[in-house]
Amino acid sequence: MERDPRVILDREPMRRLQVLAVGLCVLLNALDGFDVLAISFASPGIAAEWGIDRAALGLVLSMELIGMAVGSVLIGNLADRIGRRPTILGCLVVMAVGMAAAPLSGSVFALSVIRLFTGLGIGGMLACTNAMVAEFANLRNRALAVAVMAAGYPVGAIVGGSIASALLASGGWRDVFTFGACVTALFLPLTWWLLPESIGFLVQKRPRNALARVNQTLSKMGHATVDALPAPVTGTAASLRALFSPGLVGTTVLLTVAYFAHIMTFYFILKWVPKIVVDMGYAPSTAGGVLVWANVGGLAGALALSLLTRRVPLRLLILAALIGSAAMVAWFGQGQDSLSGLALVAACAGFFTNAGVVGLYALIAQAFPTAVRGSGTGFVIGIGRGGAALGPIVAGALFAAGASLPMVAICMALGSGIAAVALLALTRRREVGGATA
């Protein structure tokens, strides 16, 4: 009889509770998608009300991304120490408080501090859900499950963005954050009731009553229970230092570079589309609609990559997405003659940029062992979020310096190209040296 519950989960078909856990993580990531982009939908109204220029707006747009970077690193490591479930609940509290506080801000500084705080919870949430999905899915469906989880991000942006556009048309930018706070708060009881702790974490960390908790979860899933837990993996402690051990350092560095560079390109599109469209003479509510189409494309890209993981090697899919991302973002910057043309190009750019992000999430989940999966995911995403924060700032600075939209778009598209080079280096390292990832 198999005594390792992790092997049971790897080999057996996924049961209802596993699918439910993955589905809830998809919704949590959708919530992340809306909470991150709330400031993008609100940015034209903020700029008009407070009279701030593009450079200052770029800083405001980046503040929660800086918080996400810090939150991913610190809270991702915390999830490896105290558990995925309590960390996710804590992140929801931070996000709800931050969204509720945003409408009360009366200055750029106050709003920036609030968005920085909110970003801590958003960044930690992404690191936790990525690890949780990887540990609840079986081996056959792991890459697919992580990719579907990542697809929740554009779903949140599409649904929330459509609602935000309606709120902007009938009210003001503060209504967007109030809506986000209410929805975030609703997820607290849902997560408390429906999301169990990861079996992989319980086996590795051995908290009190670990065996009973593992068997309770296995029983709810419909899997066989175990009489004892296997010995925990030794030599890989839940610390950031372990990520730079000889077996993991190359994977950690190259994945971080790839994510950092590509996310600059990704967030240029997500953060600047509404402002660019408004500056072309369109209404803020209409500009929000173009961003929604960018996320419709992003959802399509995520789903396409998810389905193709069963037939095409993951790294090849990511490489194709990164190349397509660079091309489509550069094309977006060339300008279009109509709003429908802008929406079409934005959707194409969203398709490839988000497919690249989704693929990288799946690769990150595969690259690190259970003991440091939260830390590894948090570190790569956290440091990579520096690129997310840097993207809007660099674009704002280029605009302020007088650069044209075509030139700015080409510069920002280079991030995906750099990511493709890092991915090729990672693939070569694996082939030559037998690296972990």
Short mmCIF file of N, CA and C in Angstrom, two decimals, residues 253-398:
data_model
loop_
_atom_site.label_atom_id
_atom_site.label_comp_id
_atom_site.label_asym_id
_atom_site.label_seq_id
_atom_site.Cartn_x
_atom_site.Cartn_y
_atom_site.Cartn_z
N VAL A 253 17.81 32.12 -10.88
CA VAL A 253 18.26 33.35 -11.54
C VAL A 253 17.62 33.50 -12.91
N LEU A 254 17.64 32.45 -13.73
CA LEU A 254 17.13 32.56 -15.09
C LEU A 254 15.61 32.74 -15.13
N LEU A 255 14.90 32.05 -14.24
CA LEU A 255 13.46 32.25 -14.19
C LEU A 255 13.12 33.67 -13.73
N THR A 256 13.90 34.18 -12.78
CA THR A 256 13.66 35.54 -12.30
C THR A 256 13.90 36.57 -13.40
N VAL A 257 14.98 36.40 -14.17
CA VAL A 257 15.26 37.31 -15.27
C VAL A 257 14.15 37.26 -16.31
N ALA A 258 13.72 36.04 -16.66
CA ALA A 258 12.68 35.89 -17.68
C ALA A 258 11.38 36.54 -17.22
N TYR A 259 10.99 36.28 -15.98
CA TYR A 259 9.74 36.85 -15.48
C TYR A 259 9.84 38.37 -15.35
N PHE A 260 10.95 38.86 -14.83
CA PHE A 260 11.17 40.30 -14.65
C PHE A 260 11.03 41.03 -15.98
N ALA A 261 11.70 40.52 -17.01
CA ALA A 261 11.71 41.21 -18.29
C ALA A 261 10.34 41.16 -18.96
N HIS A 262 9.73 39.97 -18.96
CA HIS A 262 8.43 39.85 -19.66
C HIS A 262 7.34 40.63 -18.94
N ILE A 263 7.38 40.66 -17.62
CA ILE A 263 6.31 41.34 -16.89
C ILE A 263 6.36 42.85 -17.10
N MET A 264 7.53 43.39 -17.46
CA MET A 264 7.60 44.80 -17.83
C MET A 264 6.72 45.07 -19.05
N THR A 265 6.83 44.19 -20.03
CA THR A 265 6.02 44.32 -21.25
C THR A 265 4.54 44.13 -20.93
N PHE A 266 4.24 43.11 -20.15
CA PHE A 266 2.86 42.79 -19.79
C PHE A 266 2.16 43.97 -19.11
N TYR A 267 2.83 44.58 -18.14
CA TYR A 267 2.18 45.65 -17.39
C TYR A 267 2.21 46.99 -18.11
N PHE A 268 3.06 47.13 -19.10
CA PHE A 268 2.95 48.32 -19.95
C PHE A 268 1.58 48.35 -20.62
N ILE A 269 1.17 47.21 -21.16
CA ILE A 269 -0.14 47.13 -21.81
C ILE A 269 -1.26 47.32 -20.80
N LEU A 270 -1.19 46.60 -19.69
CA LEU A 270 -2.30 46.63 -18.73
C LEU A 270 -2.45 47.98 -18.05
N LYS A 271 -1.35 48.66 -17.78
CA LYS A 271 -1.44 49.89 -17.00
C LYS A 271 -1.64 51.14 -17.87
N TRP A 272 -1.16 51.12 -19.11
CA TRP A 272 -1.19 52.35 -19.89
C TRP A 272 -2.29 52.40 -20.95
N VAL A 273 -2.93 51.28 -21.24
CA VAL A 273 -3.97 51.29 -22.29
C VAL A 273 -5.06 52.33 -22.03
N PRO A 274 -5.67 52.40 -20.83
CA PRO A 274 -6.74 53.39 -20.64
C PRO A 274 -6.28 54.82 -20.86
N LYS A 275 -5.12 55.18 -20.31
CA LYS A 275 -4.62 56.55 -20.45
C LYS A 275 -4.28 56.88 -21.89
N ILE A 276 -3.67 55.93 -22.60
CA ILE A 276 -3.32 56.15 -24.01
C ILE A 276 -4.58 56.38 -24.85
N VAL A 277 -5.60 55.57 -24.60
CA VAL A 277 -6.84 55.68 -25.37
C VAL A 277 -7.55 57.00 -25.05
N VAL A 278 -7.57 57.41 -23.77
CA VAL A 278 -8.18 58.69 -23.41
C VAL A 278 -7.43 59.85 -24.07
N ASP A 279 -6.11 59.77 -24.12
CA ASP A 279 -5.32 60.82 -24.75
C ASP A 279 -5.56 60.90 -26.26
N MET A 280 -6.12 59.84 -26.84
CA MET A 280 -6.50 59.87 -28.25
C MET A 280 -7.85 60.54 -28.48
N GLY A 281 -8.51 60.93 -27.37
CA GLY A 281 -9.77 61.65 -27.48
C GLY A 281 -11.01 60.86 -27.14
N TYR A 282 -10.84 59.62 -26.63
CA TYR A 282 -11.99 58.80 -26.29
C TYR A 282 -12.37 58.98 -24.82
N ALA A 283 -13.61 58.63 -24.46
CA ALA A 283 -14.09 58.77 -23.09
C ALA A 283 -13.45 57.72 -22.19
N PRO A 284 -13.29 58.02 -20.87
CA PRO A 284 -12.70 57.06 -19.94
C PRO A 284 -13.43 55.72 -19.90
N SER A 285 -14.76 55.73 -19.96
CA SER A 285 -15.50 54.47 -19.95
C SER A 285 -15.20 53.64 -21.19
N THR A 286 -15.02 54.31 -22.33
CA THR A 286 -14.66 53.61 -23.57
C THR A 286 -13.25 53.06 -23.50
N ALA A 287 -12.34 53.81 -22.87
CA ALA A 287 -10.96 53.36 -22.71
C ALA A 287 -10.92 52.09 -21.86
N GLY A 288 -11.76 52.04 -20.83
CA GLY A 288 -11.85 50.84 -20.02
C GLY A 288 -12.28 49.64 -20.85
N GLY A 289 -13.14 49.88 -21.84
CA GLY A 289 -13.57 48.81 -22.72
C GLY A 289 -12.43 48.24 -23.55
N VAL A 290 -11.50 49.08 -23.98
CA VAL A 290 -10.33 48.58 -24.73
C VAL A 290 -9.48 47.70 -23.83
N LEU A 291 -9.32 48.11 -22.57
CA LEU A 291 -8.55 47.29 -21.63
C LEU A 291 -9.25 45.95 -21.39
N VAL A 292 -10.57 45.97 -21.35
CA VAL A 292 -11.31 44.71 -21.22
C VAL A 292 -11.00 43.79 -22.39
N TRP A 293 -10.96 44.35 -23.62
CA TRP A 293 -10.63 43.52 -24.78
C TRP A 293 -9.20 42.98 -24.71
N ALA A 294 -8.28 43.77 -24.15
CA ALA A 294 -6.92 43.26 -23.95
C ALA A 294 -6.94 42.04 -23.05
N ASN A 295 -7.81 42.06 -22.05
CA ASN A 295 -7.90 40.93 -21.13
C ASN A 295 -8.71 39.78 -21.70
N VAL A 296 -9.64 40.08 -22.61
CA VAL A 296 -10.31 38.99 -23.35
C VAL A 296 -9.25 38.22 -24.15
N GLY A 297 -8.38 38.96 -24.82
CA GLY A 297 -7.28 38.30 -25.52
C GLY A 297 -6.38 37.54 -24.56
N GLY A 298 -6.14 38.13 -23.37
CA GLY A 298 -5.32 37.46 -22.38
C GLY A 298 -5.93 36.16 -21.91
N LEU A 299 -7.25 36.16 -21.71
CA LEU A 299 -7.94 34.92 -21.32
C LEU A 299 -7.83 33.87 -22.42
N ALA A 300 -8.03 34.29 -23.67
CA ALA A 300 -7.92 33.35 -24.78
C ALA A 300 -6.51 32.76 -24.86
N GLY A 301 -5.49 33.62 -24.65
CA GLY A 301 -4.12 33.13 -24.66
C GLY A 301 -3.85 32.14 -23.55
N ALA A 302 -4.38 32.44 -22.35
CA ALA A 302 -4.18 31.53 -21.22
C ALA A 302 -4.84 30.18 -21.47
N LEU A 303 -6.07 30.20 -21.99
CA LEU A 303 -6.78 28.95 -22.24
C LEU A 303 -6.11 28.15 -23.36
N ALA A 304 -5.66 28.86 -24.40
CA ALA A 304 -4.99 28.16 -25.51
C ALA A 304 -3.72 27.48 -25.01
N LEU A 305 -2.92 28.19 -24.24
CA LEU A 305 -1.69 27.59 -23.71
C LEU A 305 -2.03 26.42 -22.78
N SER A 306 -3.07 26.59 -21.94
CA SER A 306 -3.46 25.53 -21.01
C SER A 306 -3.78 24.24 -21.76
N LEU A 307 -4.57 24.34 -22.82
CA LEU A 307 -4.97 23.16 -23.58
C LEU A 307 -3.80 22.53 -24.32
N LEU A 308 -2.90 23.37 -24.80
CA LEU A 308 -1.77 22.87 -25.58
C LEU A 308 -0.70 22.20 -24.73
N THR A 309 -0.72 22.41 -23.40
CA THR A 309 0.30 21.78 -22.55
C THR A 309 0.23 20.25 -22.60
N ARG A 310 -0.93 19.71 -22.97
CA ARG A 310 -1.07 18.25 -23.08
C ARG A 310 -0.35 17.70 -24.31
N ARG A 311 -0.09 18.54 -25.32
CA ARG A 311 0.43 18.05 -26.59
C ARG A 311 1.78 18.65 -26.99
N VAL A 312 2.08 19.84 -26.49
CA VAL A 312 3.30 20.55 -26.89
C VAL A 312 4.15 20.81 -25.65
N PRO A 313 5.48 20.66 -25.74
CA PRO A 313 6.33 20.95 -24.58
C PRO A 313 6.10 22.37 -24.06
N LEU A 314 6.03 22.51 -22.75
CA LEU A 314 5.71 23.78 -22.12
C LEU A 314 6.68 24.87 -22.52
N ARG A 315 7.97 24.57 -22.54
CA ARG A 315 8.97 25.61 -22.85
C ARG A 315 8.82 26.13 -24.27
N LEU A 316 8.46 25.25 -25.20
CA LEU A 316 8.26 25.68 -26.58
C LEU A 316 7.06 26.61 -26.67
N LEU A 317 5.99 26.30 -25.93
CA LEU A 317 4.82 27.16 -25.91
C LEU A 317 5.16 28.55 -25.35
N ILE A 318 5.93 28.56 -24.26
CA ILE A 318 6.29 29.84 -23.65
C ILE A 318 7.14 30.66 -24.62
N LEU A 319 8.10 30.03 -25.28
CA LEU A 319 8.96 30.73 -26.21
C LEU A 319 8.15 31.37 -27.34
N ALA A 320 7.20 30.62 -27.89
CA ALA A 320 6.35 31.17 -28.96
C ALA A 320 5.54 32.36 -28.44
N ALA A 321 5.04 32.25 -27.21
CA ALA A 321 4.24 33.33 -26.64
C ALA A 321 5.08 34.58 -26.44
N LEU A 322 6.31 34.42 -25.99
CA LEU A 322 7.18 35.58 -25.75
C LEU A 322 7.52 36.30 -27.05
N ILE A 323 7.79 35.54 -28.09
CA ILE A 323 8.09 36.15 -29.39
C ILE A 323 6.85 36.89 -29.91
N GLY A 324 5.69 36.25 -29.81
CA GLY A 324 4.46 36.90 -30.24
C GLY A 324 4.16 38.14 -29.42
N SER A 325 4.47 38.11 -28.13
CA SER A 325 4.25 39.26 -27.26
C SER A 325 5.06 40.46 -27.73
N ALA A 326 6.33 40.25 -28.00
CA ALA A 326 7.18 41.35 -28.45
C ALA A 326 6.63 41.97 -29.74
N ALA A 327 6.19 41.12 -30.66
CA ALA A 327 5.69 41.62 -31.94
C ALA A 327 4.38 42.39 -31.77
N MET A 328 3.46 41.87 -30.98
CA MET A 328 2.14 42.49 -30.85
C MET A 328 2.18 43.80 -30.05
N VAL A 329 3.02 43.87 -29.02
CA VAL A 329 3.13 45.12 -28.26
C VAL A 329 3.73 46.22 -29.12
N ALA A 330 4.73 45.86 -29.93
CA ALA A 330 5.30 46.85 -30.85
C ALA A 330 4.25 47.31 -31.86
N TRP A 331 3.42 46.39 -32.32
CA TRP A 331 2.36 46.73 -33.28
C TRP A 331 1.33 47.66 -32.65
N PHE A 332 0.98 47.41 -31.39
CA PHE A 332 0.01 48.27 -30.70
C PHE A 332 0.47 49.73 -30.72
N GLY A 333 1.75 49.94 -30.57
CA GLY A 333 2.28 51.30 -30.51
C GLY A 333 2.25 52.04 -31.84
N GLN A 334 1.97 51.34 -32.91
CA GLN A 334 1.96 52.02 -34.21
C GLN A 334 0.68 52.81 -34.44
N GLY A 335 -0.32 52.63 -33.54
CA GLY A 335 -1.56 53.40 -33.63
C GLY A 335 -2.53 52.80 -34.62
N GLN A 336 -3.83 53.06 -34.38
CA GLN A 336 -4.89 52.54 -35.24
C GLN A 336 -5.87 53.67 -35.57
N ASP A 337 -6.61 53.48 -36.65
CA ASP A 337 -7.51 54.53 -37.13
C ASP A 337 -8.85 54.57 -36.41
N SER A 338 -9.20 53.51 -35.66
CA SER A 338 -10.51 53.46 -35.02
C SER A 338 -10.40 52.79 -33.67
N LEU A 339 -11.44 52.96 -32.87
CA LEU A 339 -11.49 52.33 -31.56
C LEU A 339 -11.53 50.81 -31.68
N SER A 340 -12.26 50.32 -32.67
CA SER A 340 -12.32 48.87 -32.88
C SER A 340 -10.95 48.32 -33.27
N GLY A 341 -10.18 49.09 -34.04
CA GLY A 341 -8.83 48.67 -34.39
C GLY A 341 -7.93 48.61 -33.17
N LEU A 342 -8.04 49.61 -32.30
CA LEU A 342 -7.27 49.60 -31.05
C LEU A 342 -7.63 48.39 -30.20
N ALA A 343 -8.93 48.11 -30.10
CA ALA A 343 -9.37 46.97 -29.30
C ALA A 343 -8.83 45.66 -29.86
N LEU A 344 -8.81 45.52 -31.20
CA LEU A 344 -8.33 44.29 -31.83
C LEU A 344 -6.84 44.08 -31.54
N VAL A 345 -6.05 45.13 -31.73
CA VAL A 345 -4.61 45.00 -31.50
C VAL A 345 -4.33 44.76 -30.02
N ALA A 346 -5.08 45.44 -29.14
CA ALA A 346 -4.91 45.24 -27.71
C ALA A 346 -5.24 43.79 -27.34
N ALA A 347 -6.27 43.22 -27.96
CA ALA A 347 -6.62 41.83 -27.69
C ALA A 347 -5.52 40.88 -28.15
N CYS A 348 -4.93 41.15 -29.31
CA CYS A 348 -3.81 40.33 -29.80
C CYS A 348 -2.61 40.42 -28.86
N ALA A 349 -2.31 41.64 -28.42
CA ALA A 349 -1.20 41.81 -27.48
C ALA A 349 -1.50 41.10 -26.17
N GLY A 350 -2.75 41.20 -25.69
CA GLY A 350 -3.13 40.51 -24.48
C GLY A 350 -3.01 39.00 -24.61
N PHE A 351 -3.35 38.46 -25.78
CA PHE A 351 -3.27 37.02 -26.02
C PHE A 351 -1.85 36.51 -25.75
N PHE A 352 -0.88 37.13 -26.38
CA PHE A 352 0.49 36.63 -26.28
C PHE A 352 1.16 37.00 -24.96
N THR A 353 0.92 38.22 -24.47
CA THR A 353 1.57 38.60 -23.21
C THR A 353 1.08 37.73 -22.06
N ASN A 354 -0.23 37.49 -21.99
CA ASN A 354 -0.74 36.69 -20.87
C ASN A 354 -0.42 35.21 -21.04
N ALA A 355 -0.39 34.73 -22.27
CA ALA A 355 0.03 33.34 -22.49
C ALA A 355 1.46 33.14 -21.97
N GLY A 356 2.32 34.14 -22.18
CA GLY A 356 3.68 34.05 -21.66
C GLY A 356 3.71 34.02 -20.14
N VAL A 357 2.92 34.87 -19.51
CA VAL A 357 2.87 34.89 -18.05
C VAL A 357 2.34 33.56 -17.51
N VAL A 358 1.27 33.05 -18.09
CA VAL A 358 0.68 31.79 -17.65
C VAL A 358 1.68 30.64 -17.79
N GLY A 359 2.37 30.62 -18.92
CA GLY A 359 3.38 29.58 -19.11
C GLY A 359 4.50 29.66 -18.10
N LEU A 360 4.94 30.86 -17.80
CA LEU A 360 6.00 31.02 -16.81
C LEU A 360 5.54 30.58 -15.43
N TYR A 361 4.29 30.86 -15.06
CA TYR A 361 3.77 30.39 -13.77
C TYR A 361 3.82 28.87 -13.70
N ALA A 362 3.40 28.20 -14.77
CA ALA A 362 3.43 26.74 -14.78
C ALA A 362 4.85 26.22 -14.68
N LEU A 363 5.79 26.86 -15.36
CA LEU A 363 7.18 26.45 -15.30
C LEU A 363 7.76 26.67 -13.90
N ILE A 364 7.42 27.79 -13.27
CA ILE A 364 7.89 28.07 -11.91
C ILE A 364 7.38 27.01 -10.95
N ALA A 365 6.11 26.62 -11.09
CA ALA A 365 5.54 25.61 -10.19
C ALA A 365 6.24 24.27 -10.32
N GLN A 366 6.75 23.95 -11.50
CA GLN A 366 7.45 22.70 -11.72
C GLN A 366 8.90 22.75 -11.25
N ALA A 367 9.47 23.94 -11.17
CA ALA A 367 10.90 24.09 -11.01
C ALA A 367 11.39 23.86 -9.58
N PHE A 368 10.53 24.08 -8.59
CA PHE A 368 10.98 24.04 -7.20
C PHE A 368 10.32 22.90 -6.44
N PRO A 369 11.08 22.24 -5.52
CA PRO A 369 10.50 21.17 -4.69
C PRO A 369 9.51 21.74 -3.68
N THR A 370 8.70 20.85 -3.08
CA THR A 370 7.63 21.28 -2.17
C THR A 370 8.15 22.14 -1.03
N ALA A 371 9.28 21.78 -0.45
CA ALA A 371 9.79 22.49 0.73
C ALA A 371 10.04 23.96 0.47
N VAL A 372 10.37 24.31 -0.78
CA VAL A 372 10.66 25.71 -1.09
C VAL A 372 9.79 26.22 -2.24
N ARG A 373 8.67 25.55 -2.48
CA ARG A 373 7.83 25.98 -3.62
C ARG A 373 7.24 27.36 -3.38
N GLY A 374 6.75 27.61 -2.17
CA GLY A 374 6.24 28.94 -1.86
C GLY A 374 7.33 29.99 -1.91
N SER A 375 8.50 29.66 -1.33
CA SER A 375 9.63 30.60 -1.34
C SER A 375 10.13 30.85 -2.75
N GLY A 376 10.27 29.76 -3.54
CA GLY A 376 10.76 29.91 -4.91
C GLY A 376 9.80 30.69 -5.77
N THR A 377 8.51 30.33 -5.69
CA THR A 377 7.50 31.06 -6.44
C THR A 377 7.47 32.52 -6.01
N GLY A 378 7.49 32.74 -4.69
CA GLY A 378 7.45 34.11 -4.17
C GLY A 378 8.66 34.92 -4.59
N PHE A 379 9.84 34.29 -4.59
CA PHE A 379 11.05 35.03 -4.95
C PHE A 379 11.04 35.42 -6.42
N VAL A 380 10.76 34.45 -7.29
CA VAL A 380 10.77 34.73 -8.73
C VAL A 380 9.71 35.78 -9.07
N ILE A 381 8.50 35.57 -8.55
CA ILE A 381 7.43 36.52 -8.84
C ILE A 381 7.70 37.85 -8.16
N GLY A 382 8.22 37.80 -6.91
CA GLY A 382 8.46 39.02 -6.17
C GLY A 382 9.52 39.91 -6.81
N ILE A 383 10.68 39.33 -7.08
CA ILE A 383 11.72 40.12 -7.75
C ILE A 383 11.26 40.49 -9.15
N GLY A 384 10.58 39.54 -9.79
CA GLY A 384 10.05 39.83 -11.13
C GLY A 384 9.06 40.98 -11.12
N ARG A 385 8.33 41.12 -10.02
CA ARG A 385 7.38 42.23 -9.91
C ARG A 385 8.09 43.58 -9.93
N GLY A 386 9.39 43.57 -9.68
CA GLY A 386 10.14 44.80 -9.88
C GLY A 386 10.00 45.26 -11.32
N GLY A 387 9.97 44.29 -12.24
CA GLY A 387 9.73 44.62 -13.64
C GLY A 387 8.33 45.15 -13.86
N ALA A 388 7.35 44.59 -13.12
CA ALA A 388 5.98 45.08 -13.22
C ALA A 388 5.89 46.53 -12.78
N ALA A 389 6.58 46.84 -11.68
CA ALA A 389 6.58 48.22 -11.18
C ALA A 389 7.37 49.14 -12.10
N LEU A 390 8.46 48.61 -12.64
CA LEU A 390 9.34 49.42 -13.48
C LEU A 390 8.71 49.73 -14.83
N GLY A 391 7.91 48.81 -15.36
CA GLY A 391 7.32 49.01 -16.67
C GLY A 391 6.53 50.30 -16.81
N PRO A 392 5.50 50.52 -15.96
CA PRO A 392 4.75 51.77 -16.06
C PRO A 392 5.60 53.01 -15.80
N ILE A 393 6.58 52.90 -14.87
CA ILE A 393 7.43 54.05 -14.57
C ILE A 393 8.29 54.42 -15.77
N VAL A 394 8.92 53.40 -16.39
CA VAL A 394 9.77 53.65 -17.56
C VAL A 394 8.93 54.24 -18.70
N ALA A 395 7.76 53.65 -18.93
CA ALA A 395 6.89 54.17 -19.99
C ALA A 395 6.50 55.62 -19.71
N GLY A 396 6.15 55.92 -18.45
CA GLY A 396 5.79 57.29 -18.09
C GLY A 396 6.95 58.25 -18.29
N ALA A 397 8.15 57.80 -17.92
CA ALA A 397 9.33 58.65 -18.09
C ALA A 397 9.63 58.89 -19.56
N LEU A 398 9.46 57.86 -20.39
CA LEU A 398 9.69 58.01 -21.83
C LEU A 398 8.68 58.98 -22.44
#
